[in-house]
Amino acid sequence: MDMLKRISIIIDGMGMVLYSPFAVKKIPVGDDFLTKELWNPEDVKRHVESCQIIPFCTGSPGDYIIDCYEGLPSKDYLSKFEYILQLGIIVRNDTVCIRDLFDFTRWEPNCPEEQKIKIASGYYVMTICTSTPSDGITGENQLIEIHFSKIDYFPATRCDGVPLLCEA
């Protein structure tokens, strides 16, 4: 597995959103997209299954360290994690952004450079994994790994509402 980037992010919301910039071009600056499109579980399901704007719940605001890799992790490797999601994403212009869910309450399209991942355009399955930190406090310098595995076809993702990377 090749590491693409390590990102440190502080989130105020209950989760994160991944997207390629083309997917958010039509959101007006200042718009409360969170309330309009990412609050109702049915709307979240629709967005996740479109593989364009992909939110997921971390279970807590806090400080997260996100290690991004290219490649598919083995089942043995994944066995060390408590929580695992597999979601699809369409990447265009070789860029994926990772943002706090609450960034979508008053939309500002400029994603900070340190929250951008450079990866070849195409279809990907993302394996997102984490475990509760040893101190038991979710969101306290918690490590999340995101593995991007390129595929040749649209990633048919199915979910029931909000994807949870935490205990329900």
PDB file of C-alpha atoms in Angstrom:
ATOM      1  CA  MET A   1       0.000   0.000   0.000  1.00  0.00           C
ATOM      2  CA  ASP A   2       1.332   3.394  -0.973  1.00  0.00           C
ATOM      3  CA  MET A   3       0.606   6.283   1.393  1.00  0.00           C
ATOM      4  CA  LEU A   4      -0.802   9.257  -0.483  1.00  0.00           C
ATOM      5  CA  LYS A   5      -1.058  11.740   2.365  1.00  0.00           C
ATOM      6  CA  ARG A   6      -1.565  12.224   6.101  1.00  0.00           C
ATOM      7  CA  ILE A   7      -4.206  14.807   6.982  1.00  0.00           C
ATOM      8  CA  SER A   8      -4.897  16.277  10.416  1.00  0.00           C
ATOM      9  CA  ILE A   9      -8.399  17.675  10.658  1.00  0.00           C
ATOM     10  CA  ILE A  10     -10.491  19.105  13.471  1.00  0.00           C
ATOM     11  CA  ILE A  11     -14.179  18.498  12.957  1.00  0.00           C
ATOM     12  CA  ASP A  12     -16.990  20.265  14.780  1.00  0.00           C
ATOM     13  CA  GLY A  13     -19.738  18.108  13.291  1.00  0.00           C
ATOM     14  CA  MET A  14     -20.566  14.449  13.709  1.00  0.00           C
ATOM     15  CA  GLY A  15     -18.738  13.397  10.582  1.00  0.00           C
ATOM     16  CA  MET A  16     -16.807  14.070   7.424  1.00  0.00           C
ATOM     17  CA  VAL A  17     -17.571  14.415   3.745  1.00  0.00           C
ATOM     18  CA  LEU A  18     -15.421  13.270   0.824  1.00  0.00           C
ATOM     19  CA  TYR A  19     -15.943  14.562  -2.702  1.00  0.00           C
ATOM     20  CA  SER A  20     -14.187  15.492  -5.907  1.00  0.00           C
ATOM     21  CA  PRO A  21     -14.661  19.237  -6.636  1.00  0.00           C
ATOM     22  CA  PHE A  22     -16.874  18.663  -9.712  1.00  0.00           C
ATOM     23  CA  ALA A  23     -19.558  17.213  -7.390  1.00  0.00           C
ATOM     24  CA  VAL A  24     -20.049  20.456  -5.434  1.00  0.00           C
ATOM     25  CA  LYS A  25     -19.833  23.001  -8.278  1.00  0.00           C
ATOM     26  CA  LYS A  26     -23.569  23.707  -8.226  1.00  0.00           C
ATOM     27  CA  ILE A  27     -23.762  24.421  -4.472  1.00  0.00           C
ATOM     28  CA  PRO A  28     -24.139  28.208  -4.088  1.00  0.00           C
ATOM     29  CA  VAL A  29     -21.594  29.968  -1.851  1.00  0.00           C
ATOM     30  CA  GLY A  30     -23.098  30.467   1.621  1.00  0.00           C
ATOM     31  CA  ASP A  31     -25.778  27.802   1.052  1.00  0.00           C
ATOM     32  CA  ASP A  32     -26.875  25.573   3.960  1.00  0.00           C
ATOM     33  CA  PHE A  33     -26.403  22.360   1.978  1.00  0.00           C
ATOM     34  CA  LEU A  34     -26.185  20.342   5.212  1.00  0.00           C
ATOM     35  CA  THR A  35     -29.767  21.108   6.218  1.00  0.00           C
ATOM     36  CA  LYS A  36     -31.118  20.892   2.666  1.00  0.00           C
ATOM     37  CA  GLU A  37     -29.332  17.762   1.433  1.00  0.00           C
ATOM     38  CA  LEU A  38     -27.359  15.966   4.163  1.00  0.00           C
ATOM     39  CA  TRP A  39     -29.655  15.978   7.183  1.00  0.00           C
ATOM     40  CA  ASN A  40     -32.335  13.489   6.175  1.00  0.00           C
ATOM     41  CA  PRO A  41     -31.025   9.882   6.034  1.00  0.00           C
ATOM     42  CA  GLU A  42     -32.819   9.288   2.712  1.00  0.00           C
ATOM     43  CA  ASP A  43     -30.996  12.273   1.169  1.00  0.00           C
ATOM     44  CA  VAL A  44     -27.678  11.025   2.569  1.00  0.00           C
ATOM     45  CA  LYS A  45     -28.367   7.588   1.064  1.00  0.00           C
ATOM     46  CA  ARG A  46     -29.021   9.177  -2.346  1.00  0.00           C
ATOM     47  CA  HIS A  47     -25.753  11.141  -2.222  1.00  0.00           C
ATOM     48  CA  VAL A  48     -23.683   8.187  -1.024  1.00  0.00           C
ATOM     49  CA  GLU A  49     -25.104   5.944  -3.737  1.00  0.00           C
ATOM     50  CA  SER A  50     -24.337   8.589  -6.397  1.00  0.00           C
ATOM     51  CA  CYS A  51     -20.646   8.287  -5.358  1.00  0.00           C
ATOM     52  CA  GLN A  52     -20.206  12.046  -5.677  1.00  0.00           C
ATOM     53  CA  ILE A  53     -20.729  13.619  -2.231  1.00  0.00           C
ATOM     54  CA  ILE A  54     -19.946  10.990   0.397  1.00  0.00           C
ATOM     55  CA  PRO A  55     -20.673  11.822   4.044  1.00  0.00           C
ATOM     56  CA  PHE A  56     -20.069   9.445   6.938  1.00  0.00           C
ATOM     57  CA  CYS A  57     -20.550   9.681  10.689  1.00  0.00           C
ATOM     58  CA  THR A  58     -17.499   9.492  12.975  1.00  0.00           C
ATOM     59  CA  GLY A  59     -19.633   9.438  16.117  1.00  0.00           C
ATOM     60  CA  SER A  60     -18.015  12.536  17.606  1.00  0.00           C
ATOM     61  CA  PRO A  61     -16.481  15.882  16.801  1.00  0.00           C
ATOM     62  CA  GLY A  62     -12.766  16.053  17.525  1.00  0.00           C
ATOM     63  CA  ASP A  63      -9.226  15.819  16.208  1.00  0.00           C
ATOM     64  CA  TYR A  64      -8.669  13.159  13.566  1.00  0.00           C
ATOM     65  CA  ILE A  65      -5.582  11.948  11.752  1.00  0.00           C
ATOM     66  CA  ILE A  66      -6.466  10.574   8.332  1.00  0.00           C
ATOM     67  CA  ASP A  67      -3.938   8.372   6.583  1.00  0.00           C
ATOM     68  CA  CYS A  68      -4.772   7.999   2.897  1.00  0.00           C
ATOM     69  CA  TYR A  69      -3.464   5.061   0.869  1.00  0.00           C
ATOM     70  CA  GLU A  70      -3.754   3.830  -2.677  1.00  0.00           C
ATOM     71  CA  GLY A  71      -4.645   0.160  -2.955  1.00  0.00           C
ATOM     72  CA  LEU A  72      -6.926  -2.419  -1.423  1.00  0.00           C
ATOM     73  CA  PRO A  73      -6.085  -3.579   2.109  1.00  0.00           C
ATOM     74  CA  SER A  74      -6.114  -7.319   2.822  1.00  0.00           C
ATOM     75  CA  LYS A  75      -8.709  -8.964   5.063  1.00  0.00           C
ATOM     76  CA  ASP A  76      -5.919  -9.750   7.537  1.00  0.00           C
ATOM     77  CA  TYR A  77      -4.899  -6.085   7.630  1.00  0.00           C
ATOM     78  CA  LEU A  78      -8.498  -4.965   8.148  1.00  0.00           C
ATOM     79  CA  SER A  79      -9.009  -7.426  11.021  1.00  0.00           C
ATOM     80  CA  LYS A  80      -7.242  -4.996  13.373  1.00  0.00           C
ATOM     81  CA  PHE A  81      -9.993  -2.376  12.940  1.00  0.00           C
ATOM     82  CA  GLU A  82     -13.214  -2.106  14.914  1.00  0.00           C
ATOM     83  CA  TYR A  83     -15.189  -0.153  12.274  1.00  0.00           C
ATOM     84  CA  ILE A  84     -14.970  -0.515   8.491  1.00  0.00           C
ATOM     85  CA  LEU A  85     -16.933   1.112   5.668  1.00  0.00           C
ATOM     86  CA  GLN A  86     -16.676   0.486   1.944  1.00  0.00           C
ATOM     87  CA  LEU A  87     -18.042   3.328  -0.155  1.00  0.00           C
ATOM     88  CA  GLY A  88     -17.601   4.425  -3.759  1.00  0.00           C
ATOM     89  CA  ILE A  89     -16.344   7.722  -5.122  1.00  0.00           C
ATOM     90  CA  ILE A  90     -16.005   9.224  -8.572  1.00  0.00           C
ATOM     91  CA  VAL A  91     -12.785  11.248  -8.864  1.00  0.00           C
ATOM     92  CA  ARG A  92     -12.309  13.921 -11.516  1.00  0.00           C
ATOM     93  CA  ASN A  93      -9.419  16.348 -12.011  1.00  0.00           C
ATOM     94  CA  ASP A  94      -7.212  14.077  -9.860  1.00  0.00           C
ATOM     95  CA  THR A  95      -8.559  15.549  -6.596  1.00  0.00           C
ATOM     96  CA  VAL A  96     -10.504  14.368  -3.549  1.00  0.00           C
ATOM     97  CA  CYS A  97     -11.379  16.752  -0.703  1.00  0.00           C
ATOM     98  CA  ILE A  98     -12.048  15.803   2.907  1.00  0.00           C
ATOM     99  CA  ARG A  99     -14.185  18.290   4.834  1.00  0.00           C
ATOM    100  CA  ASP A 100     -15.987  18.624   8.146  1.00  0.00           C
ATOM    101  CA  LEU A 101     -19.701  17.907   7.739  1.00  0.00           C
ATOM    102  CA  PHE A 102     -20.393  21.329   9.284  1.00  0.00           C
ATOM    103  CA  ASP A 103     -18.504  23.031   6.406  1.00  0.00           C
ATOM    104  CA  PHE A 104     -21.712  22.392   4.501  1.00  0.00           C
ATOM    105  CA  THR A 105     -23.817  24.649   6.793  1.00  0.00           C
ATOM    106  CA  ARG A 106     -22.441  27.803   5.135  1.00  0.00           C
ATOM    107  CA  TRP A 107     -20.816  26.492   1.981  1.00  0.00           C
ATOM    108  CA  GLU A 108     -17.412  27.770   0.944  1.00  0.00           C
ATOM    109  CA  PRO A 109     -16.116  25.844  -2.079  1.00  0.00           C
ATOM    110  CA  ASN A 110     -12.394  26.427  -1.508  1.00  0.00           C
ATOM    111  CA  CYS A 111     -11.081  23.297   0.164  1.00  0.00           C
ATOM    112  CA  PRO A 112      -7.839  23.885   2.100  1.00  0.00           C
ATOM    113  CA  GLU A 113      -4.835  22.393   0.267  1.00  0.00           C
ATOM    114  CA  GLU A 114      -3.917  20.318   3.320  1.00  0.00           C
ATOM    115  CA  GLN A 115      -7.326  18.602   3.041  1.00  0.00           C
ATOM    116  CA  LYS A 116      -6.899  17.655  -0.631  1.00  0.00           C
ATOM    117  CA  ILE A 117      -5.679  14.298  -1.878  1.00  0.00           C
ATOM    118  CA  LYS A 118      -4.119  14.006  -5.319  1.00  0.00           C
ATOM    119  CA  ILE A 119      -5.185  10.733  -6.933  1.00  0.00           C
ATOM    120  CA  ALA A 120      -5.810   9.776 -10.576  1.00  0.00           C
ATOM    121  CA  SER A 121      -9.287  10.458 -11.931  1.00  0.00           C
ATOM    122  CA  GLY A 122     -11.591   7.454 -12.127  1.00  0.00           C
ATOM    123  CA  TYR A 123     -13.859   5.196 -10.119  1.00  0.00           C
ATOM    124  CA  TYR A 124     -12.759   4.029  -6.664  1.00  0.00           C
ATOM    125  CA  VAL A 125     -13.915   1.901  -3.800  1.00  0.00           C
ATOM    126  CA  MET A 126     -12.851   3.527  -0.539  1.00  0.00           C
ATOM    127  CA  THR A 127     -12.215   1.305   2.447  1.00  0.00           C
ATOM    128  CA  ILE A 128     -12.521   3.580   5.481  1.00  0.00           C
ATOM    129  CA  CYS A 129     -11.475   2.089   8.811  1.00  0.00           C
ATOM    130  CA  THR A 130     -10.828   3.052  12.423  1.00  0.00           C
ATOM    131  CA  SER A 131     -11.001   1.788  15.989  1.00  0.00           C
ATOM    132  CA  THR A 132     -11.942   3.456  19.249  1.00  0.00           C
ATOM    133  CA  PRO A 133      -8.753   5.049  20.645  1.00  0.00           C
ATOM    134  CA  SER A 134      -7.096   3.195  23.539  1.00  0.00           C
ATOM    135  CA  ASP A 135      -8.239   5.887  25.989  1.00  0.00           C
ATOM    136  CA  GLY A 136     -11.835   5.222  24.912  1.00  0.00           C
ATOM    137  CA  ILE A 137     -12.420   8.829  23.816  1.00  0.00           C
ATOM    138  CA  THR A 138     -13.714   9.006  20.241  1.00  0.00           C
ATOM    139  CA  GLY A 139     -12.230  11.910  18.314  1.00  0.00           C
ATOM    140  CA  GLU A 140      -9.141  12.450  20.449  1.00  0.00           C
ATOM    141  CA  ASN A 141      -6.326  12.233  17.879  1.00  0.00           C
ATOM    142  CA  GLN A 142      -8.172   9.273  16.419  1.00  0.00           C
ATOM    143  CA  LEU A 143      -6.623   7.581  13.402  1.00  0.00           C
ATOM    144  CA  ILE A 144      -8.813   6.919  10.372  1.00  0.00           C
ATOM    145  CA  GLU A 145      -7.379   5.131   7.355  1.00  0.00           C
ATOM    146  CA  ILE A 146      -8.859   5.616   3.892  1.00  0.00           C
ATOM    147  CA  HIS A 147      -7.737   3.180   1.201  1.00  0.00           C
ATOM    148  CA  PHE A 148      -8.554   4.106  -2.410  1.00  0.00           C
ATOM    149  CA  SER A 149      -8.824   1.111  -4.745  1.00  0.00           C
ATOM    150  CA  LYS A 150      -9.284   2.044  -8.418  1.00  0.00           C
ATOM    151  CA  ILE A 151     -11.825   0.028 -10.394  1.00  0.00           C
ATOM    152  CA  ASP A 152     -12.952   0.074 -14.030  1.00  0.00           C
ATOM    153  CA  TYR A 153     -16.668   0.572 -13.448  1.00  0.00           C
ATOM    154  CA  PHE A 154     -19.144   2.677 -11.456  1.00  0.00           C
ATOM    155  CA  PRO A 155     -18.860   1.638  -7.781  1.00  0.00           C
ATOM    156  CA  ALA A 156     -22.375   0.412  -6.983  1.00  0.00           C
ATOM    157  CA  THR A 157     -22.578   1.477  -3.336  1.00  0.00           C
ATOM    158  CA  ARG A 158     -25.620   0.613  -1.216  1.00  0.00           C
ATOM    159  CA  CYS A 159     -26.348   2.018   2.218  1.00  0.00           C
ATOM    160  CA  ASP A 160     -29.246   2.463   4.601  1.00  0.00           C
ATOM    161  CA  GLY A 161     -29.129   6.144   5.463  1.00  0.00           C
ATOM    162  CA  VAL A 162     -25.995   7.587   7.035  1.00  0.00           C
ATOM    163  CA  PRO A 163     -22.852   5.414   6.855  1.00  0.00           C
ATOM    164  CA  LEU A 164     -21.497   4.926  10.394  1.00  0.00           C
ATOM    165  CA  LEU A 165     -17.803   4.642  11.181  1.00  0.00           C
ATOM    166  CA  CYS A 166     -18.698   4.231  14.838  1.00  0.00           C
ATOM    167  CA  GLU A 167     -21.044   2.415  17.164  1.00  0.00           C
ATOM    168  CA  ALA A 168     -24.710   3.046  16.362  1.00  0.00           C
TER     169      ALA A 168
END
